[in-house]
């Protein structure tokens, strides 16, 4: 079946450091890929998405590129802020009426 | 973007009682809503898919008699945890699909259930 694998956390960084959270997937066909963010005590929010190979999703300084050859969708940010501290979930979805398959999430902790 | 709201955000109940959690799409009609359960430090696990006007489709291993789901209108789905026990304590999250497009879901803020 479909699956998403994320690097385990927590990832601890100082403010203004570079961030990479690895995400790889296993799926048949051509899934859409997503990054969701969950701030403490809140529900998930869509951060960015990509629907086909080589697409780059971006939002709030975060980027991720859909790499079909490596089945990856790594999340990157050049300079993190304390307010970026949250849990980040990588997910995939097939076309049509299917729902999302999530990775286990990666906690990011950014210190001043 | 589309807004999905859950209520209550926090609930504490005694073992053996039933708890109802509401999920509302505030500014769009949601033909399909999804209910997830999230254990500490774990990912979201899909419990069931809720379709307006029909019975919910439950994932394997989810007790349909324990987790009652009703999707009575295009803007409201409810999850009732019947005869709750401490092991049902978890974070329950609903989501709703906007339109019929690929995979984009909007999530509620979640409801934390603690069963004493």
CSV table of C-alpha atoms in Angstrom, one decimal:
chain,number,residue,atom,x,y,z
A,1,UNK,CA,0.0,0.0,0.0
A,2,UNK,CA,0.9,3.7,-0.1
A,3,UNK,CA,3.2,5.0,2.6
A,4,UNK,CA,5.1,8.1,3.6
A,5,UNK,CA,8.3,8.1,5.5
A,6,UNK,CA,9.7,11.1,7.3
A,7,UNK,CA,12.8,11.7,9.3
A,8,UNK,CA,12.3,11.3,13.0
A,9,UNK,CA,12.5,14.3,15.2
A,10,UNK,CA,12.7,16.4,17.1
A,11,UNK,CA,14.8,18.6,14.9
A,12,UNK,CA,16.3,21.3,17.1
A,13,UNK,CA,17.7,24.5,15.4
A,14,UNK,CA,18.7,28.0,16.3
A,15,UNK,CA,16.9,30.9,14.8
A,16,UNK,CA,18.0,31.7,11.2
A,17,UNK,CA,19.4,28.2,10.7
A,18,UNK,CA,18.6,26.3,7.5
A,19,UNK,CA,16.0,23.6,7.7
A,20,UNK,CA,15.6,20.4,5.7
A,21,UNK,CA,13.0,17.7,6.7
A,22,UNK,CA,13.2,14.6,4.6
A,23,UNK,CA,10.2,12.9,3.2
A,24,UNK,CA,10.0,9.9,0.8
A,25,UNK,CA,7.0,8.1,-0.4
A,26,UNK,CA,5.8,4.8,-1.9
A,27,UNK,CA,2.8,4.9,-4.1
A,28,UNK,CA,1.5,3.6,-7.3
A,29,UNK,CA,0.5,6.0,-10.0
A,30,UNK,CA,1.0,9.7,-9.7
A,31,UNK,CA,0.1,11.0,-6.2
A,32,UNK,CA,-0.2,14.6,-5.2
A,33,UNK,CA,2.2,15.5,-2.3
A,34,UNK,CA,1.6,17.8,0.6
A,35,UNK,CA,3.2,19.3,3.7
A,36,UNK,CA,0.9,20.1,6.6
A,37,UNK,CA,1.9,22.0,9.7
A,38,UNK,CA,0.5,21.5,13.2
A,39,UNK,CA,1.1,24.3,15.7
A,40,UNK,CA,0.8,23.4,19.4
A,41,UNK,CA,-2.9,22.8,20.4
A,42,UNK,CA,-4.1,23.4,16.9
A,43,UNK,CA,-5.3,21.3,13.9
A,44,UNK,CA,-3.4,20.8,10.8
A,45,UNK,CA,-2.9,23.5,8.2
A,46,UNK,CA,-1.9,23.0,4.6
A,47,UNK,CA,1.6,24.5,4.2
A,48,UNK,CA,2.3,23.7,0.5
A,49,UNK,CA,1.6,21.1,-2.1
A,50,UNK,CA,2.7,19.8,-5.5
A,51,UNK,CA,0.6,17.8,-7.9
A,52,UNK,CA,3.0,16.6,-10.5
A,53,UNK,CA,6.7,15.7,-10.9
A,54,UNK,CA,9.1,18.6,-10.8
A,55,UNK,CA,6.5,20.9,-9.3
A,56,UNK,CA,7.7,23.1,-6.5
A,57,UNK,CA,5.4,24.1,-3.7
A,58,UNK,CA,6.2,27.2,-1.7
A,59,UNK,CA,4.6,29.1,1.2
A,60,UNK,CA,5.9,31.3,4.1
A,61,UNK,CA,9.5,30.8,3.0
A,62,UNK,CA,9.1,27.0,2.9
A,63,UNK,CA,9.7,25.0,-0.3
A,64,UNK,CA,9.5,21.4,-1.5
A,65,UNK,CA,10.1,19.9,-4.9
A,66,UNK,CA,8.3,16.8,-6.1
A,67,UNK,CA,11.1,14.5,-7.2
A,68,UNK,CA,9.6,11.4,-8.9
A,69,UNK,CA,13.0,9.9,-9.7
A,70,UNK,CA,13.8,9.8,-6.0
A,71,UNK,CA,10.2,9.6,-4.7
A,72,UNK,CA,10.9,12.5,-2.4
A,73,UNK,CA,9.4,15.7,-1.3
A,74,UNK,CA,11.8,17.3,1.2
A,75,UNK,CA,10.8,20.4,3.0
A,76,UNK,CA,13.3,23.3,3.1
A,77,UNK,CA,13.6,26.7,4.5
A,78,UNK,CA,16.6,29.0,4.4
A,79,UNK,CA,16.1,30.7,7.7
A,80,UNK,CA,13.8,29.4,10.4
A,81,UNK,CA,12.1,31.5,13.0
A,82,UNK,CA,11.0,30.6,16.6
A,83,UNK,CA,7.4,30.8,15.3
A,84,UNK,CA,8.1,27.9,12.9
A,85,UNK,CA,8.3,25.6,15.9
A,86,UNK,CA,5.6,23.0,15.1
A,87,UNK,CA,5.1,19.4,13.9
A,88,UNK,CA,5.3,19.0,10.1
A,89,UNK,CA,3.5,16.2,8.3
A,90,UNK,CA,4.3,15.0,4.8
A,91,UNK,CA,1.3,13.4,3.0
A,92,UNK,CA,0.2,12.0,-0.3
A,93,UNK,CA,-3.1,11.6,-2.0
A,94,UNK,CA,-4.2,9.8,-5.1
A,95,UNK,CA,-6.5,11.5,-7.5
A,96,UNK,CA,-10.2,11.3,-7.2
A,97,UNK,CA,-12.0,10.6,-3.9
A,98,UNK,CA,-9.2,9.1,-1.8
A,99,UNK,CA,-7.9,10.7,1.3
A,100,UNK,CA,-4.5,11.5,2.6
A,101,UNK,CA,-1.8,9.1,3.8
A,102,UNK,CA,0.4,10.8,6.4
A,103,UNK,CA,3.9,10.3,7.6
A,104,UNK,CA,4.5,10.2,11.3
A,105,UNK,CA,5.3,13.9,11.6
A,106,UNK,CA,8.5,15.6,12.5
A,107,UNK,CA,8.7,18.0,15.4
A,108,UNK,CA,10.7,21.2,14.8
A,109,UNK,CA,12.0,23.2,17.7
A,110,UNK,CA,13.6,26.5,17.0
A,111,UNK,CA,15.3,28.4,19.8
A,112,UNK,CA,16.1,32.1,19.9
B,1,UNK,CA,-9.2,29.4,2.6
B,2,UNK,CA,-12.0,27.1,3.7
B,3,UNK,CA,-12.8,27.0,7.4
B,4,UNK,CA,-13.6,23.8,9.3
B,5,UNK,CA,-14.5,24.1,13.0
B,6,UNK,CA,-14.7,21.5,15.7
B,7,UNK,CA,-16.5,21.6,19.0
B,8,UNK,CA,-15.6,21.1,21.8
B,9,UNK,CA,-11.9,21.7,21.7
B,10,UNK,CA,-11.4,20.0,25.0
B,11,UNK,CA,-13.6,17.5,26.8
B,12,UNK,CA,-13.1,15.5,30.0
B,13,UNK,CA,-15.5,12.8,30.8
B,14,UNK,CA,-16.0,9.8,33.1
B,15,UNK,CA,-15.5,6.3,32.0
B,16,UNK,CA,-18.6,4.8,30.6
B,17,UNK,CA,-20.2,8.0,29.4
B,18,UNK,CA,-20.7,9.1,25.7
B,19,UNK,CA,-19.2,12.1,24.1
B,20,UNK,CA,-20.2,13.9,20.9
B,21,UNK,CA,-17.8,16.0,18.8
B,22,UNK,CA,-19.1,18.2,16.1
B,23,UNK,CA,-17.3,19.1,12.9
B,24,UNK,CA,-18.7,22.0,10.8
B,25,UNK,CA,-17.6,23.4,7.5
B,26,UNK,CA,-18.3,27.1,7.9
B,27,UNK,CA,-18.1,28.6,4.5
B,28,UNK,CA,-18.5,25.7,2.1
B,29,UNK,CA,-20.6,22.5,1.6
B,30,UNK,CA,-18.7,19.3,2.3
B,31,UNK,CA,-20.0,16.2,0.7
B,32,UNK,CA,-17.3,14.2,2.4
B,33,UNK,CA,-15.7,14.6,5.8
B,34,UNK,CA,-13.0,12.5,7.4
B,35,UNK,CA,-12.4,11.7,11.0
B,36,UNK,CA,-8.8,11.1,12.2
B,37,UNK,CA,-7.4,10.0,15.5
B,38,UNK,CA,-4.0,11.1,16.7
B,39,UNK,CA,-2.0,9.4,19.5
B,40,UNK,CA,0.9,11.3,21.1
B,41,UNK,CA,3.9,11.5,18.9
B,42,UNK,CA,2.1,9.5,16.2
B,43,UNK,CA,0.6,10.4,12.9
B,44,UNK,CA,-3.0,10.9,12.1
B,45,UNK,CA,-4.8,7.6,11.6
B,46,UNK,CA,-7.9,7.7,9.4
B,47,UNK,CA,-10.9,6.3,11.3
B,48,UNK,CA,-13.7,6.8,8.9
B,49,UNK,CA,-15.0,8.6,5.9
B,50,UNK,CA,-18.3,10.4,6.4
B,51,UNK,CA,-20.6,11.0,3.4
B,52,UNK,CA,-23.6,13.3,3.6
B,53,UNK,CA,-26.8,11.3,3.8
B,54,UNK,CA,-25.3,7.9,3.9
B,55,UNK,CA,-23.5,5.6,6.3
B,56,UNK,CA,-19.9,6.2,7.2
B,57,UNK,CA,-17.2,4.0,5.8
B,58,UNK,CA,-14.9,2.8,8.6
B,59,UNK,CA,-11.3,1.8,8.4
B,60,UNK,CA,-10.2,-1.6,9.3
B,61,UNK,CA,-9.9,-2.1,13.1
B,62,UNK,CA,-12.2,0.9,14.0
B,63,UNK,CA,-15.3,-0.2,15.9
B,64,UNK,CA,-18.3,1.3,14.2
B,65,UNK,CA,-20.5,0.6,17.2
B,66,UNK,CA,-18.1,2.5,19.5
B,67,UNK,CA,-17.4,5.5,17.2
B,68,UNK,CA,-20.8,6.6,15.8
B,69,UNK,CA,-20.5,9.0,12.9
B,70,UNK,CA,-23.4,11.0,11.5
B,71,UNK,CA,-23.3,13.3,8.5
B,72,UNK,CA,-26.7,14.8,8.5
B,73,UNK,CA,-26.1,17.8,6.4
B,74,UNK,CA,-23.5,19.2,4.0
B,75,UNK,CA,-22.0,21.3,6.7
B,76,UNK,CA,-22.1,19.1,9.8
B,77,UNK,CA,-20.7,15.7,10.8
B,78,UNK,CA,-20.6,14.4,14.3
B,79,UNK,CA,-18.5,11.7,16.0
B,80,UNK,CA,-19.9,10.1,19.1
B,81,UNK,CA,-17.6,8.1,21.3
B,82,UNK,CA,-19.9,5.7,23.1
B,83,UNK,CA,-19.2,4.2,26.5
B,84,UNK,CA,-15.8,5.9,26.5
B,85,UNK,CA,-12.8,4.3,28.3
B,86,UNK,CA,-9.4,5.8,29.2
B,87,UNK,CA,-7.9,4.1,26.1
B,88,UNK,CA,-10.2,6.3,24.0
B,89,UNK,CA,-8.4,9.4,25.2
B,90,UNK,CA,-6.9,11.0,22.2
B,91,UNK,CA,-6.9,13.9,19.8
B,92,UNK,CA,-9.7,13.6,17.3
B,93,UNK,CA,-9.5,15.7,14.1
B,94,UNK,CA,-12.0,16.1,11.3
B,95,UNK,CA,-11.4,17.3,7.8
B,96,UNK,CA,-13.5,18.2,4.9
B,97,UNK,CA,-12.9,18.1,1.2
B,98,UNK,CA,-13.5,21.3,-0.8
B,99,UNK,CA,-15.2,20.3,-4.0
B,100,UNK,CA,-14.2,17.2,-5.9
B,101,UNK,CA,-10.6,18.0,-6.6
B,102,UNK,CA,-7.6,16.0,-5.8
B,103,UNK,CA,-6.7,15.5,-2.1
B,104,UNK,CA,-6.9,19.0,-0.7
B,105,UNK,CA,-8.5,18.8,2.7
B,106,UNK,CA,-9.1,21.5,5.3
B,107,UNK,CA,-8.8,20.4,8.9
B,108,UNK,CA,-10.6,21.4,12.1
B,109,UNK,CA,-8.6,22.5,15.1
B,110,UNK,CA,-9.1,19.1,16.8
B,111,UNK,CA,-10.8,17.9,19.9
B,112,UNK,CA,-8.8,16.5,22.8
B,113,UNK,CA,-10.8,13.9,24.7
B,114,UNK,CA,-9.6,12.8,28.1
B,115,UNK,CA,-11.5,9.9,29.7
B,116,UNK,CA,-11.0,9.5,33.5
